[in-house]
Coordinates of C-alpha atoms in Angstrom, one line a residue:
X625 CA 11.7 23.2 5.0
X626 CA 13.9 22.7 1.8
X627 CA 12.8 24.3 -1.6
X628 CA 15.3 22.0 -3.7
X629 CA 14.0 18.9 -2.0
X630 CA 10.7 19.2 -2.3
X631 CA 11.2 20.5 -5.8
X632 CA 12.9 17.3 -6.3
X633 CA 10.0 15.3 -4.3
X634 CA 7.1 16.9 -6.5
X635 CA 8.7 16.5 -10.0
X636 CA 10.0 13.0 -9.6
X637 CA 6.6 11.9 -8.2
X638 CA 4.5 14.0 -10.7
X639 CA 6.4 13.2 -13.5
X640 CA 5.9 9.8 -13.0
X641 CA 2.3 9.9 -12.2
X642 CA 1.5 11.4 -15.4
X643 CA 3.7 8.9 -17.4
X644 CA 1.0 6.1 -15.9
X645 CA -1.9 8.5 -16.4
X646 CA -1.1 9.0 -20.0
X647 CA -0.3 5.2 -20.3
X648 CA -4.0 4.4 -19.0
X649 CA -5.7 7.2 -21.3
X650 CA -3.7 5.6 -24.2
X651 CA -5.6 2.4 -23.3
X652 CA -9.0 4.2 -23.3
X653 CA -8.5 5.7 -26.4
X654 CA -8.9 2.7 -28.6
X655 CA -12.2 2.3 -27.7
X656 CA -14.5 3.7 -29.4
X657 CA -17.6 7.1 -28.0
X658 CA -20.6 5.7 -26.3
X659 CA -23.3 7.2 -28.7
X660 CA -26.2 7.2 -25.4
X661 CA -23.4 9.9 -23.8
X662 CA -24.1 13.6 -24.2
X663 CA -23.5 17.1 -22.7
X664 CA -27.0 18.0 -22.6
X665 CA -28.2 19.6 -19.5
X666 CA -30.4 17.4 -18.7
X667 CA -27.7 14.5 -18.4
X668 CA -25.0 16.6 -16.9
X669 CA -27.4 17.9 -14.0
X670 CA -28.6 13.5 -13.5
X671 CA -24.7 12.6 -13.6
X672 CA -23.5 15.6 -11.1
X673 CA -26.9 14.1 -8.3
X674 CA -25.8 10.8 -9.1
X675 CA -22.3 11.9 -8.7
X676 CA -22.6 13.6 -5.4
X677 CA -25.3 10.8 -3.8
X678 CA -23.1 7.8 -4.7
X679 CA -19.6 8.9 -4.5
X680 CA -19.4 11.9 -2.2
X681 CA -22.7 10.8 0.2
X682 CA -21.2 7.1 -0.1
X683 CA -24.4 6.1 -0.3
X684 CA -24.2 2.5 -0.6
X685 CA -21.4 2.3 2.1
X686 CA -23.6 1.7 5.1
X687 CA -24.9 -1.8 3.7
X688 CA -21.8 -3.0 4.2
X689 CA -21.9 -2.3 8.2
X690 CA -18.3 -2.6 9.4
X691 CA -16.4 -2.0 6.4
X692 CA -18.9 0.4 5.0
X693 CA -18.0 2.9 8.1
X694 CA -14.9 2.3 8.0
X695 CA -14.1 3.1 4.2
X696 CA -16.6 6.1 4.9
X697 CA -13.6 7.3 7.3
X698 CA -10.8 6.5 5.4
X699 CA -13.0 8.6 2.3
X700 CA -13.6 11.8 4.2
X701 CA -9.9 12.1 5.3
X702 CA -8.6 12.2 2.0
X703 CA -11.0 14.6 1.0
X704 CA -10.4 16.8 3.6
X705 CA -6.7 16.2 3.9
X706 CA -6.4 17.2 1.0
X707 CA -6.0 20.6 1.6
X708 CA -3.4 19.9 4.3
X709 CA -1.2 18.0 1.8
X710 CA -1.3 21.3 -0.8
X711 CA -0.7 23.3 2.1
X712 CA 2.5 21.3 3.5
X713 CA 3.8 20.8 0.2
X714 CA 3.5 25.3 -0.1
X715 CA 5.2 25.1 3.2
X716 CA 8.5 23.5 1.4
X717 CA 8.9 26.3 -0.3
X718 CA 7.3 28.9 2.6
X719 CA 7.8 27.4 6.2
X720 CA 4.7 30.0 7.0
X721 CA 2.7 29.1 3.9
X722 CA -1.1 28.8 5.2
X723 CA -3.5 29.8 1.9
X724 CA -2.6 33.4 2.5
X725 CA -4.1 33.3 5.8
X726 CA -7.6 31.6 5.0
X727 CA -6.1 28.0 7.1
X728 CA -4.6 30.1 9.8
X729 CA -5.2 29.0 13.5
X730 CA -5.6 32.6 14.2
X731 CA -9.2 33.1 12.3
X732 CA -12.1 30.8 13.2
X733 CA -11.8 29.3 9.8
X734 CA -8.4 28.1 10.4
X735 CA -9.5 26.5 13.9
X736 CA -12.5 24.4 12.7
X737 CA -10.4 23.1 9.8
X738 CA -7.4 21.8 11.9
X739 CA -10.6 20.4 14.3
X740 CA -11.9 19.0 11.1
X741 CA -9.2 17.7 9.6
X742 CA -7.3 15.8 12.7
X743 CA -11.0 14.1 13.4
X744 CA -10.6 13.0 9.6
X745 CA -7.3 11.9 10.0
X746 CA -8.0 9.6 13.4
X747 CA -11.1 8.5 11.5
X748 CA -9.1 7.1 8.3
X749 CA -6.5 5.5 11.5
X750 CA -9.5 3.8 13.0
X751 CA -10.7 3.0 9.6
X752 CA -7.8 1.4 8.6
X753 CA -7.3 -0.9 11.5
X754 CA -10.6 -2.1 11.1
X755 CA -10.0 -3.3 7.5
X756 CA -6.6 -4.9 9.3
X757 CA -9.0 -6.7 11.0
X758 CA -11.5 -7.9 8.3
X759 CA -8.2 -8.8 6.5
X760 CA -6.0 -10.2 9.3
X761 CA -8.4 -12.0 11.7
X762 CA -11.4 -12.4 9.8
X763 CA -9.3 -13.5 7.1
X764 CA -11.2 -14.6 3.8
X765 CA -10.0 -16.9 1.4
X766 CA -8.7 -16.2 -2.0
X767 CA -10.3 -19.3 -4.4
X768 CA -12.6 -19.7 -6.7
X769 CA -14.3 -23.2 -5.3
X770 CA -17.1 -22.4 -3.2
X771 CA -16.2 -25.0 -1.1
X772 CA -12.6 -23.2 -0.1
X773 CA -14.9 -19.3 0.3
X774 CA -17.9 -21.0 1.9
X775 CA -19.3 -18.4 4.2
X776 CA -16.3 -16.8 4.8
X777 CA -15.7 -12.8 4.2
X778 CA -14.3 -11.5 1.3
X779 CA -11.4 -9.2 2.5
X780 CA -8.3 -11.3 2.0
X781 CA -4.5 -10.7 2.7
X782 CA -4.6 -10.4 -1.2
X783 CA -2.6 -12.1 -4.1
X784 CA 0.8 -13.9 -2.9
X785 CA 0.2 -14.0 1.1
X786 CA 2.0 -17.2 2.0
X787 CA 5.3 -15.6 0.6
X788 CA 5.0 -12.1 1.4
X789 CA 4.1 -10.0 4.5
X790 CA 3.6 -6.8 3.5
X791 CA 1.0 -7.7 0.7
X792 CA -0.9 -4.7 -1.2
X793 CA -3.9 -3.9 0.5
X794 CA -1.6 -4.3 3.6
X795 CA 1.0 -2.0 2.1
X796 CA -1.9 0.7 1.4
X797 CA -3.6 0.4 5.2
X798 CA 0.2 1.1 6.7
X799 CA 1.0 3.7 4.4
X800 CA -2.2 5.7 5.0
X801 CA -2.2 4.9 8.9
X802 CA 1.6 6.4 9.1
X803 CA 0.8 8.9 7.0
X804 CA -2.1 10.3 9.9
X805 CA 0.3 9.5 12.2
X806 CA 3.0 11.6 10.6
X807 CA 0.6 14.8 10.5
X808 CA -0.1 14.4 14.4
X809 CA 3.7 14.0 14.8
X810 CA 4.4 17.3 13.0
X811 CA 1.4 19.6 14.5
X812 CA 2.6 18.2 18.3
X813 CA 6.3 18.7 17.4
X814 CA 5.7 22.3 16.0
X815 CA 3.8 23.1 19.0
X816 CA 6.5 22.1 21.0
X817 CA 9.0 24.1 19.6
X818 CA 6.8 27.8 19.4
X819 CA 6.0 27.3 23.2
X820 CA 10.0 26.9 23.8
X821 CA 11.1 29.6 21.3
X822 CA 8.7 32.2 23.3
X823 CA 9.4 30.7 26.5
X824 CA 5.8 29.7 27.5
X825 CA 3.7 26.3 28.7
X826 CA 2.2 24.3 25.8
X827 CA -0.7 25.3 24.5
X828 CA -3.2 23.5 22.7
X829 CA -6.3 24.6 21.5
X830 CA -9.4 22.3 21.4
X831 CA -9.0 22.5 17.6
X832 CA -5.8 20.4 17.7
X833 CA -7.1 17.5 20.3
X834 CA -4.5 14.7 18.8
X835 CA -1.6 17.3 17.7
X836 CA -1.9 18.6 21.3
X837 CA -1.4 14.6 22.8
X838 CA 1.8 14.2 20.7
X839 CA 2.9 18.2 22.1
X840 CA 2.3 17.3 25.5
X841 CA 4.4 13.5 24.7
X842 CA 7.1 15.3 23.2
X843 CA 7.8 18.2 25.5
X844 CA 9.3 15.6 28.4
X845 CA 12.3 15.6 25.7
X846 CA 14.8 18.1 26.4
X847 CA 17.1 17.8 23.6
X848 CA 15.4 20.3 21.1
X849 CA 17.6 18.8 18.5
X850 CA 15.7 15.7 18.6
X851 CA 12.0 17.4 18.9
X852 CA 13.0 19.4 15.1
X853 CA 14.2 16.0 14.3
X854 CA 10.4 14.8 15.2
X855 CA 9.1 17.8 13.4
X856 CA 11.1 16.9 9.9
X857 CA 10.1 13.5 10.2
X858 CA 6.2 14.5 10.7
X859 CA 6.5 16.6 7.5
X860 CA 8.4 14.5 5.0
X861 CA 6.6 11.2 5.7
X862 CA 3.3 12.9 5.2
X863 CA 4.1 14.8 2.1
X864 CA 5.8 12.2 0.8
X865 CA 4.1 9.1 0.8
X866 CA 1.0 11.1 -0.2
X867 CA 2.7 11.1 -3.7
X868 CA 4.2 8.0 -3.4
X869 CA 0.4 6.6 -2.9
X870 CA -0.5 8.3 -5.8
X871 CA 1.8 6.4 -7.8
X872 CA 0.9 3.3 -6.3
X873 CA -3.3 3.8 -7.5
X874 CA -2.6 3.1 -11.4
X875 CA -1.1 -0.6 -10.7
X876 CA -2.8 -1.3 -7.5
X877 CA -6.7 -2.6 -6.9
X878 CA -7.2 0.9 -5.3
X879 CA -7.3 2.3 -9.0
X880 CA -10.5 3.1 -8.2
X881 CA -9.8 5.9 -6.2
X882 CA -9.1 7.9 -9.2
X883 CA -11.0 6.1 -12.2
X884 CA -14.5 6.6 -9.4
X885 CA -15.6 9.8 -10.1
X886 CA -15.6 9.7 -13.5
X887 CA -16.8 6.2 -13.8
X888 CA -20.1 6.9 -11.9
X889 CA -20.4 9.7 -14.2
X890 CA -20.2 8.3 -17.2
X891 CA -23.2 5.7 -15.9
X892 CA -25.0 3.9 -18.0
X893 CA -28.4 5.7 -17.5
X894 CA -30.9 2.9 -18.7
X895 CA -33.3 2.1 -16.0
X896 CA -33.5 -1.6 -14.7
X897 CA -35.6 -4.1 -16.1
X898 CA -38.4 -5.0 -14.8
X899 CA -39.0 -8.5 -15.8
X900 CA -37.2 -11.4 -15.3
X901 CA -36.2 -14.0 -17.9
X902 CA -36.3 -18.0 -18.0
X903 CA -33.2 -19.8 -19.3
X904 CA -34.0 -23.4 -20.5
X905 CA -31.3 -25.2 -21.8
X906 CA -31.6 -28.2 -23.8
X907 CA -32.3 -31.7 -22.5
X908 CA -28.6 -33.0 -22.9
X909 CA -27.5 -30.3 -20.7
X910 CA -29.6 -31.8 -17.8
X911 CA -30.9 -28.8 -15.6
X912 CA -33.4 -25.7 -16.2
X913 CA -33.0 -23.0 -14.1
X914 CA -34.9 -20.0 -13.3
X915 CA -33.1 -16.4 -13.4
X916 CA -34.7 -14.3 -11.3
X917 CA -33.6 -10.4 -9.8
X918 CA -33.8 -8.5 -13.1
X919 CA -30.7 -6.4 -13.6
X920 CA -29.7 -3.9 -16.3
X921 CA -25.7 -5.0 -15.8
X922 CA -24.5 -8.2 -16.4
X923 CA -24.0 -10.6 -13.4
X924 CA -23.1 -13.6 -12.1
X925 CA -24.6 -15.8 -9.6
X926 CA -23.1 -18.4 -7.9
X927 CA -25.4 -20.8 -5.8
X928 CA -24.4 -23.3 -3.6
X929 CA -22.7 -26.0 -4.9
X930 CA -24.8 -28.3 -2.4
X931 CA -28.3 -27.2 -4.6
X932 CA -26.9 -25.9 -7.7
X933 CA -23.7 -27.2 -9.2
X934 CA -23.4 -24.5 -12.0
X935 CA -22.6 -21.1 -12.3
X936 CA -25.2 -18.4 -14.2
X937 CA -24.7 -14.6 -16.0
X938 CA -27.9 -12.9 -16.1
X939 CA -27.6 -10.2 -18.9
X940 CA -30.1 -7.3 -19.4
X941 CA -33.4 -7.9 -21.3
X942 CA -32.2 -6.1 -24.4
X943 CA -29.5 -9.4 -24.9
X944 CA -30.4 -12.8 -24.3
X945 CA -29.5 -14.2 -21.1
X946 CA -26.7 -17.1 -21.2
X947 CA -26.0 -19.8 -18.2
X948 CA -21.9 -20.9 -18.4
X949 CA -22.5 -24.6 -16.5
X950 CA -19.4 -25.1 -14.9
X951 CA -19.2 -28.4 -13.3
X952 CA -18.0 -28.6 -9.9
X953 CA -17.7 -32.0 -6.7
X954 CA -21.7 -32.2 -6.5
X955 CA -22.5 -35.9 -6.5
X956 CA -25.5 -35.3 -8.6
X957 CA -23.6 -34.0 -12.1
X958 CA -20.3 -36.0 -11.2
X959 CA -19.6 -37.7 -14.0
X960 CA -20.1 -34.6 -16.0
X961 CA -17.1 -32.0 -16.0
X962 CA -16.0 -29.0 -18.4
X963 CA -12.5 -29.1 -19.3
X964 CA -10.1 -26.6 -17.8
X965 CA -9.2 -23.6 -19.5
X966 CA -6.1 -24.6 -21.3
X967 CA -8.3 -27.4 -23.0
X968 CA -11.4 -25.2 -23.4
X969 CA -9.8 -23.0 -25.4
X970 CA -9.2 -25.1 -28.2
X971 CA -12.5 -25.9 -30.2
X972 CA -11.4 -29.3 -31.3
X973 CA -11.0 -30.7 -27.8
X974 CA -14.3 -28.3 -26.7
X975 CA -16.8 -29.8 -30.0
X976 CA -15.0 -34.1 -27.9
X977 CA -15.7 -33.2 -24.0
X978 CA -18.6 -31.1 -24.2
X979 CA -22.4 -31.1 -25.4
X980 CA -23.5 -28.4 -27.3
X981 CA -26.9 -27.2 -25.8
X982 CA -29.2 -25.2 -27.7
X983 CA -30.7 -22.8 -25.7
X984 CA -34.2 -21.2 -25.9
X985 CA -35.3 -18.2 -24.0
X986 CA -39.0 -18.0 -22.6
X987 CA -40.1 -14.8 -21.0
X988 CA -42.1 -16.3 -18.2
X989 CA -45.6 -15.8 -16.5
X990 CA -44.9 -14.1 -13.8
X991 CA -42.0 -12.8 -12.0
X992 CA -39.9 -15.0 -9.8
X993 CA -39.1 -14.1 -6.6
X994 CA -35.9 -16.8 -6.1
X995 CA -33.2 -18.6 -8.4
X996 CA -34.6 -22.4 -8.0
X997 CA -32.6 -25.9 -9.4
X998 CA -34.7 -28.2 -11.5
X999 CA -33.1 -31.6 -12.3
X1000 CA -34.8 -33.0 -15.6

């Protein structure tokens, strides 16, 4: 297809890649080991179940309903494109590069991997016009008053969407759907082309159901020209913008598609607590609350604004637990407000505009089963 270009293509792309990579690890590096990690065996065989049940089963995906499935999609395509992508860039360099035969659609193994993979590839395109959807019409709403979010979902056009129409996570879903698209476009264009160099009908095998669609669209062209044209297009795009989404991931909210694997990993492997604590601030503060749903991560709960007009972090059991009051529009607290962050920062103006609360911690009688407001 073009050894120089794709030469070209891959070290461009790759160089650059590992210029971010190594600007991320340079980052990591000035922290300092976590003393609770080791390579025993017993950790590594833990990490690799909770590895393959979180990650590769996507196990908490389905509690998510719609956009569980469809990220499920989008997650098996790349995984199982994956090969494809090695297999087009080899092809670059050998137009009849196919793993030395093992992806051949001659051998059965070949066959249910094309079947596999262009299944994947229409599940990632159904995928990602679903998340259009969630992001498009169901359109959430980037703010941090509740009374802006309310109820709404939390996919959003993303940062900057009243100036720009091609925001990230928009940038991403059309990349990755063109990028399907592109591998149809070359499989039906190839097909096209063998059938007219031997002088026979199309044929399609039931292990290339979509690649066969785009064959049987672009045979009513007669200018061959244009069909190679088709089938150059197919196989640049895809190869391509792979790499090019690769270099997006290190400055992009979908860094997570890399930093996943090791992240749940390297899990913190301390089990949940199994009591809950009572945070009772002083009386100048004005409320006591009750934090229930013992966690061994930090986290933040933010009620309604209607019933509780602050915000609180629940820490594990092993710290204390803290409650930030931030005062938002509830009639009840009005007249009390914490200053914004430009003035919070500043410990003079912090020690004028607001109380200082001392806060004890109670470990309560039994376990509470909600978060509850009590005005004092």
């Amino acid at each position: 297809m073009g050894p120089i270009w794709m030469t070209l293509l891959l070290v461009s792309t790759l160089g650059f890649f590992s210029w971010s990579v190594f600007r991320r690890l340079r980052q990591l590096k000035v922290g300092v080991p976590d003393p609770r990690f080791s390579w025993t065996g017993e950790q590594i065989a833990d990490r690799t179940k909770t590895l393959l049940v979180y990650v590769f089963g996507q196990k908490r995906m389905p509690n998510y309903t719609l956009a569980g499935f469809a990220h499920m999609g989008i997650f098996v395509a790349f995984m199982v494109l994956l090969f494809n992508s090695l297999m087009l860039w080899g092809r670059g360099f050998d137009i009849g590069f196919d793993f030395w035969g093992l992806l051949s659609t001659d051998h059965l193994l070949g066959k249910v991997y094309s079947l596999v993979k262009e299944l994947a590839a229409f599940a990632a395109i159904v995928g990602s016009f679903v998340f259009l959807y969630l992001r498009w019409v169901k359109r959430g709403e980037d703010s941090g008053d509740p009374k802006a979010v309310k109820d709404k979902p939390r996919m959003t056009l993303g940062h900057h969407a009243d100036r720009y129409i091609f925001t990230e996570p928009i940038l991403i879903l059309f990349i990755i759907i063109t990028m399907m698209a592109a591998d149809f476009l070359y499989v039906g264009s190839s097909l096209v082309l063998e059938s007219r160099a031997y002088g026979e009908p199309i044929h399609a095998g039931w292990w290339e159901p979509f690649g066969g669609l785009f064959a049987h669209l672009l045979d009513n062209l007669d200018n061959g020209r244009v069909v190679t044209g088709f089938q150059h297009v197919g196989f640049w795009w895809h190869s391509a913008f792979v790499l090019i989404f690769l270099n997006i991931l290190p400055y992009s909210k979908h860094f997570h598609v890399l930093t996943v694997i090791p992240n749940v990993f390297a899990y913190e492997r301390r089990p949940n607590a199994s009591t809950s604590w009572t945070c009772t601030p002083a009386p100048s503060a004005g409320v006591a609350a009750t934090i229930a749903r013992p966690t061994s991560r930090a986290r933040s709960f933010r009620p309604n604004t209607s019933r509780w007009p602050f915000e609180i972090i629940c820490t594990p059991p092993r710290t204390p637990c803290s409650a930030r009051m931030r005062w938002w529009q509830s009639p009840a607290i009005r007249q009390r407000r914490l200053p914004n962050r430009a003035t919070a920062r500043s410990p003079s103006t912090r020690s004028q505009q607001r109380p200082k609360a001392a806060t004890s911690w109670v470990k309560p009688s039994s376990t509470s089963s909600r978060t509850s407001f009590i005005p004092t």
